[in-house]
Amino acid sequence: MSEKIRPGPHHSSSAPLRPVTTASPLCVTVAGIPIANLSEDEAVELVDKLVSEGGPHYAAVVNAAKIVTANRDEALKRALLEADFVAADGMSVVWASRLLRRALKQRVTGIDLFQRLVEHAARCGLSVYFLGAREESVRGTVRRLTARHPNLRVAGYRNGYFAASESNAVAEAIKQSAPDLLFVAMGSPGQEYWIASNLAHTGARFAIGVGGSFDHVGGLAARAPRWMQRGGLEWFHRLIREPRRLWKRYLVGNLMFIWLVARQFASRER
């Protein structure tokens, strides 16, 4: 994006928290962030229920790095707390829940949930909008997903390279396309800021930030091998591919996450 998307007045510290939906599942709090204790199937079912209620609703996914950022970024933390549910994208979050003796059922990654929701939308006749990433990435995502799901109703798509001052116009364009589901791939915390500040204007019934999913689905980036996904090592795969950009985020961030969880564990034990 040509300018970094920052939170708008929606994130004022005096603004009331959005009421928790009655569909919300029980949560497990990890380092101050309530994580929905959901399987992937249950997450899809919950989104379907939220969509049937009408909008706006949104969800987020978190890994260790995002939880660490939320502990020092009040705007991001508030966006997560106001979400209808937050899923555990990183295996480290699931491991932390086990240490805290409130084990989460399953890791629910953003990219897997994204693809499941697209499949669900195609089957149920829901319309979708794709916002974010580079032009070739979002175009490739639309091309591949419509080939995979011929019945998919694509309300529209747009790359994520726009100035913060253009957000209202982007939201209005989305509103004119009238999507049921909005997928935002702007990276974190930009996508969380944008959704929390602009979702109501878009008219979408449900939105979720999906990070780098468009690059993977669109064929511009390779996902970690399945054995690394199962072992919770996707972060290591990304670190090897982009060490200069990601070493601090993962190595320093993971140590900070361990410290936050250890502090929570010690507090519980006392």
Short mmCIF file of C-alpha atoms in Angstrom, two decimals:
data_model
loop_
_atom_site.label_atom_id
_atom_site.label_comp_id
_atom_site.label_asym_id
_atom_site.label_seq_id
_atom_site.Cartn_x
_atom_site.Cartn_y
_atom_site.Cartn_z
CA MET A 1 0.00 0.00 0.00
CA SER A 2 1.26 3.46 -0.77
CA GLU A 3 0.61 4.59 2.78
CA LYS A 4 0.50 2.51 5.92
CA ILE A 5 -3.10 1.93 6.92
CA ARG A 6 -3.53 3.12 10.48
CA PRO A 7 -6.55 2.77 12.75
CA GLY A 8 -9.22 5.41 12.48
CA PRO A 9 -11.47 6.90 15.15
CA HIS A 10 -13.21 3.53 15.49
CA HIS A 11 -10.30 2.61 17.75
CA SER A 12 -10.76 5.41 20.22
CA SER A 13 -10.04 4.14 23.74
CA SER A 14 -13.41 5.46 24.86
CA ALA A 15 -15.39 3.58 22.21
CA PRO A 16 -17.50 0.73 23.60
CA LEU A 17 -16.51 -2.81 22.74
CA ARG A 18 -18.73 -4.50 20.21
CA PRO A 19 -21.14 -6.86 22.01
CA VAL A 20 -20.15 -10.51 21.77
CA THR A 21 -22.42 -12.43 19.43
CA THR A 22 -24.53 -15.19 20.93
CA ALA A 23 -22.90 -17.53 18.41
CA SER A 24 -19.47 -16.98 19.94
CA PRO A 25 -17.85 -20.18 21.23
CA LEU A 26 -16.05 -20.54 24.52
CA CYS A 27 -12.61 -18.97 24.39
CA VAL A 28 -9.17 -19.72 25.75
CA THR A 29 -7.21 -16.61 26.69
CA VAL A 30 -3.56 -16.66 25.60
CA ALA A 31 -1.45 -13.65 26.62
CA GLY A 32 -4.50 -11.44 26.87
CA ILE A 33 -6.16 -12.50 23.60
CA PRO A 34 -9.30 -14.68 23.76
CA ILE A 35 -8.93 -17.51 21.22
CA ALA A 36 -12.06 -19.32 20.03
CA ASN A 37 -11.97 -23.01 20.93
CA LEU A 38 -13.11 -24.14 17.49
CA SER A 39 -12.32 -26.84 15.01
CA GLU A 40 -12.04 -25.75 11.38
CA ASP A 41 -15.47 -27.24 10.63
CA GLU A 42 -16.98 -25.37 13.58
CA ALA A 43 -15.40 -22.13 12.40
CA VAL A 44 -17.08 -22.49 9.00
CA GLU A 45 -20.40 -23.24 10.71
CA LEU A 46 -20.03 -20.17 12.92
CA VAL A 47 -19.28 -17.92 9.95
CA ASP A 48 -22.35 -19.29 8.19
CA LYS A 49 -24.46 -18.42 11.23
CA LEU A 50 -23.00 -14.91 11.42
CA VAL A 51 -23.67 -14.32 7.73
CA SER A 52 -27.27 -15.48 8.16
CA GLU A 53 -27.69 -12.91 10.96
CA GLY A 54 -26.61 -10.07 8.68
CA GLY A 55 -23.55 -7.92 9.15
CA PRO A 56 -21.22 -6.54 9.90
CA HIS A 57 -19.21 -9.33 11.53
CA TYR A 58 -15.52 -10.10 11.34
CA ALA A 59 -12.96 -12.62 12.52
CA ALA A 60 -9.20 -12.63 12.87
CA VAL A 61 -6.49 -15.25 13.11
CA VAL A 62 -3.42 -14.96 15.32
CA ASN A 63 0.00 -16.50 15.66
CA ALA A 64 2.70 -15.84 18.25
CA ALA A 65 3.98 -12.74 16.45
CA LYS A 66 0.54 -11.14 16.22
CA ILE A 67 -0.18 -11.77 19.90
CA VAL A 68 3.16 -10.20 20.83
CA THR A 69 2.35 -7.17 18.65
CA ALA A 70 -1.12 -6.86 20.21
CA ASN A 71 0.45 -6.69 23.66
CA ARG A 72 2.21 -3.45 22.70
CA ASP A 73 -0.23 -2.10 20.09
CA GLU A 74 -3.52 -1.06 21.69
CA ALA A 75 -5.23 -0.50 18.33
CA LEU A 76 -4.47 -4.03 17.18
CA LYS A 77 -5.47 -5.49 20.53
CA ARG A 78 -8.76 -3.65 20.43
CA ALA A 79 -9.45 -4.86 16.88
CA LEU A 80 -8.89 -8.43 18.05
CA LEU A 81 -11.05 -8.01 21.14
CA GLU A 82 -13.87 -6.56 19.05
CA ALA A 83 -13.80 -9.41 16.53
CA ASP A 84 -16.65 -11.91 16.62
CA PHE A 85 -14.02 -14.60 17.05
CA VAL A 86 -10.26 -15.04 16.88
CA ALA A 87 -8.78 -18.34 15.67
CA ALA A 88 -5.37 -19.88 16.37
CA ASP A 89 -3.40 -19.55 13.14
CA GLY A 90 -0.08 -20.58 14.71
CA MET A 91 0.69 -23.95 16.28
CA SER A 92 2.56 -22.10 19.01
CA VAL A 93 -0.78 -20.67 20.18
CA VAL A 94 -2.21 -24.21 20.44
CA TRP A 95 0.86 -25.38 22.36
CA ALA A 96 0.50 -22.41 24.72
CA SER A 97 -3.14 -23.30 25.38
CA ARG A 98 -2.06 -26.81 26.39
CA LEU A 99 0.54 -25.43 28.76
CA LEU A 100 -2.15 -23.24 30.29
CA ARG A 101 -4.33 -26.37 30.73
CA ARG A 102 -7.09 -25.05 28.45
CA ALA A 103 -6.21 -26.95 25.30
CA LEU A 104 -7.60 -25.63 22.02
CA LYS A 105 -9.25 -28.24 19.82
CA GLN A 106 -7.32 -27.46 16.68
CA ARG A 107 -5.14 -25.02 14.80
CA VAL A 108 -7.31 -23.05 12.36
CA THR A 109 -5.04 -21.30 9.87
CA GLY A 110 -6.07 -18.22 7.95
CA ILE A 111 -5.28 -19.72 4.55
CA ASP A 112 -7.14 -22.98 5.25
CA LEU A 113 -10.17 -21.18 6.66
CA PHE A 114 -10.10 -18.80 3.68
CA GLN A 115 -10.23 -21.66 1.22
CA ARG A 116 -12.92 -23.48 3.19
CA LEU A 117 -15.06 -20.33 3.25
CA VAL A 118 -14.64 -19.84 -0.49
CA GLU A 119 -15.74 -23.44 -1.03
CA HIS A 120 -18.69 -22.87 1.30
CA ALA A 121 -19.63 -19.67 -0.53
CA ALA A 122 -19.60 -21.45 -3.90
CA ARG A 123 -21.79 -24.23 -2.55
CA CYS A 124 -24.29 -21.91 -0.83
CA GLY A 125 -24.46 -19.13 -3.43
CA LEU A 126 -22.76 -16.47 -1.30
CA SER A 127 -20.88 -13.68 -3.07
CA VAL A 128 -17.26 -12.87 -2.24
CA TYR A 129 -14.91 -9.91 -2.60
CA PHE A 130 -11.11 -10.10 -2.57
CA LEU A 131 -9.15 -7.07 -1.32
CA GLY A 132 -5.40 -6.84 -0.99
CA ALA A 133 -1.98 -8.01 -2.19
CA ARG A 134 -0.46 -7.12 -5.55
CA GLU A 135 -2.55 -6.97 -8.71
CA GLU A 136 -1.08 -10.16 -10.17
CA SER A 137 -1.65 -11.93 -6.86
CA VAL A 138 -5.31 -11.03 -6.42
CA ARG A 139 -6.03 -11.66 -10.11
CA GLY A 140 -4.35 -15.05 -9.89
CA THR A 141 -6.36 -15.87 -6.77
CA VAL A 142 -9.64 -15.04 -8.50
CA ARG A 143 -8.64 -16.99 -11.62
CA ARG A 144 -7.65 -20.12 -9.71
CA LEU A 145 -10.59 -20.10 -7.31
CA THR A 146 -13.19 -19.58 -10.06
CA ALA A 147 -11.60 -22.44 -12.02
CA ARG A 148 -11.77 -24.63 -8.92
CA HIS A 149 -15.31 -23.51 -8.03
CA PRO A 150 -17.26 -22.66 -11.22
CA ASN A 151 -20.32 -21.62 -9.19
CA LEU A 152 -18.38 -19.06 -7.13
CA ARG A 153 -20.01 -15.62 -7.25
CA VAL A 154 -17.19 -13.06 -7.31
CA ALA A 155 -18.63 -9.65 -6.45
CA GLY A 156 -15.29 -7.99 -7.18
CA TYR A 157 -11.63 -7.67 -6.33
CA ARG A 158 -8.99 -4.99 -5.85
CA ASN A 159 -5.29 -4.93 -5.04
CA GLY A 160 -4.15 -3.57 -1.69
CA TYR A 161 -2.00 -0.74 -3.00
CA PHE A 162 -3.91 2.41 -2.14
CA ALA A 163 -3.38 5.37 0.15
CA ALA A 164 -5.07 5.50 3.54
CA SER A 165 -6.99 8.54 2.27
CA GLU A 166 -8.60 6.32 -0.38
CA SER A 167 -10.07 3.86 2.14
CA ASN A 168 -13.54 5.43 2.05
CA ALA A 169 -13.67 5.18 -1.73
CA VAL A 170 -12.47 1.57 -1.62
CA ALA A 171 -15.10 0.71 0.99
CA GLU A 172 -17.79 2.42 -1.09
CA ALA A 173 -16.78 0.42 -4.18
CA ILE A 174 -17.06 -2.78 -2.16
CA LYS A 175 -20.48 -1.70 -0.92
CA GLN A 176 -21.66 -1.17 -4.50
CA SER A 177 -20.68 -4.77 -5.32
CA ALA A 178 -22.75 -6.07 -2.34
CA PRO A 179 -20.60 -9.02 -1.20
CA ASP A 180 -21.56 -11.43 1.55
CA LEU A 181 -17.95 -12.31 2.41
CA LEU A 182 -14.95 -9.98 2.28
CA PHE A 183 -11.41 -11.37 2.33
CA VAL A 184 -8.68 -8.82 3.16
CA ALA A 185 -5.03 -9.66 2.44
CA MET A 186 -3.06 -6.63 3.60
CA GLY A 187 -0.75 -8.22 6.13
CA SER A 188 -0.92 -7.58 9.85
CA PRO A 189 -1.74 -5.28 11.54
CA GLY A 190 -2.85 -3.31 8.46
CA GLN A 191 -5.66 -5.69 7.57
CA GLU A 192 -7.03 -5.70 11.13
CA TYR A 193 -6.93 -1.90 11.26
CA TRP A 194 -8.68 -1.63 7.90
CA ILE A 195 -11.43 -4.12 8.67
CA ALA A 196 -12.21 -2.67 12.09
CA SER A 197 -12.35 0.87 10.72
CA ASN A 198 -14.09 0.27 7.38
CA LEU A 199 -16.16 -2.91 7.52
CA ALA A 200 -19.45 -1.19 8.38
CA HIS A 201 -19.06 1.06 5.33
CA THR A 202 -18.46 -1.89 2.98
CA GLY A 203 -21.84 -3.48 3.68
CA ALA A 204 -20.24 -6.95 3.75
CA ARG A 205 -21.85 -9.37 6.15
CA PHE A 206 -18.57 -10.94 7.23
CA ALA A 207 -14.88 -10.15 6.79
CA ILE A 208 -11.63 -11.83 7.73
CA GLY A 209 -7.97 -10.89 7.31
CA VAL A 210 -6.08 -13.59 5.44
CA GLY A 211 -2.52 -12.25 5.37
CA GLY A 212 -0.41 -13.68 2.55
CA SER A 213 -3.06 -16.16 1.41
CA PHE A 214 -3.54 -14.52 -1.99
CA ASP A 215 0.14 -15.02 -2.85
CA HIS A 216 -0.11 -18.72 -2.02
CA VAL A 217 -3.48 -19.38 -3.63
CA GLY A 218 -2.60 -17.22 -6.64
CA GLY A 219 0.56 -19.24 -7.25
CA LEU A 220 3.14 -16.54 -6.48
CA ALA A 221 4.49 -18.15 -3.31
CA ALA A 222 4.93 -21.75 -2.20
CA ARG A 223 3.50 -22.89 1.10
CA ALA A 224 5.58 -25.00 3.49
CA PRO A 225 5.53 -28.78 2.92
CA ARG A 226 2.66 -30.60 4.61
CA TRP A 227 4.94 -32.18 7.23
CA MET A 228 6.12 -28.73 8.30
CA GLN A 229 2.52 -27.49 8.47
CA ARG A 230 1.55 -30.41 10.70
CA GLY A 231 4.58 -29.86 12.92
CA GLY A 232 3.92 -26.14 13.36
CA LEU A 233 7.06 -25.20 11.42
CA GLU A 234 5.61 -22.97 8.71
CA TRP A 235 7.22 -19.98 10.44
CA PHE A 236 10.63 -21.67 10.03
CA HIS A 237 9.95 -22.28 6.34
CA ARG A 238 9.18 -18.57 5.87
CA LEU A 239 12.24 -17.58 7.91
CA ILE A 240 14.52 -19.65 5.67
CA ARG A 241 13.02 -18.05 2.57
CA GLU A 242 13.24 -14.46 3.86
CA PRO A 243 15.77 -14.39 6.73
CA ARG A 244 16.68 -10.68 6.52
CA ARG A 245 13.07 -9.55 6.71
CA LEU A 246 11.73 -12.08 9.20
CA TRP A 247 14.53 -13.02 11.60
CA LYS A 248 13.58 -10.42 14.21
CA ARG A 249 9.86 -11.08 13.89
CA TYR A 250 10.19 -14.80 14.47
CA LEU A 251 13.26 -15.28 16.65
CA VAL A 252 12.85 -12.27 18.93
CA GLY A 253 9.06 -12.40 18.68
CA ASN A 254 8.89 -16.07 19.60
CA LEU A 255 11.04 -15.47 22.68
CA MET A 256 8.72 -12.64 23.71
CA PHE A 257 5.69 -14.90 23.19
CA ILE A 258 7.26 -17.57 25.41
CA TRP A 259 7.83 -14.95 28.09
CA LEU A 260 4.21 -13.71 27.90
CA VAL A 261 2.83 -17.23 28.17
CA ALA A 262 5.23 -18.13 30.99
CA ARG A 263 4.13 -15.03 32.88
CA GLN A 264 0.47 -16.01 32.43
CA PHE A 265 1.22 -19.57 33.54
CA ALA A 266 3.06 -18.37 36.66
CA SER A 267 0.18 -16.03 37.48
CA ARG A 268 -2.31 -18.92 37.18
CA GLU A 269 -0.16 -21.14 39.39
CA ARG A 270 -0.02 -18.47 42.09
#
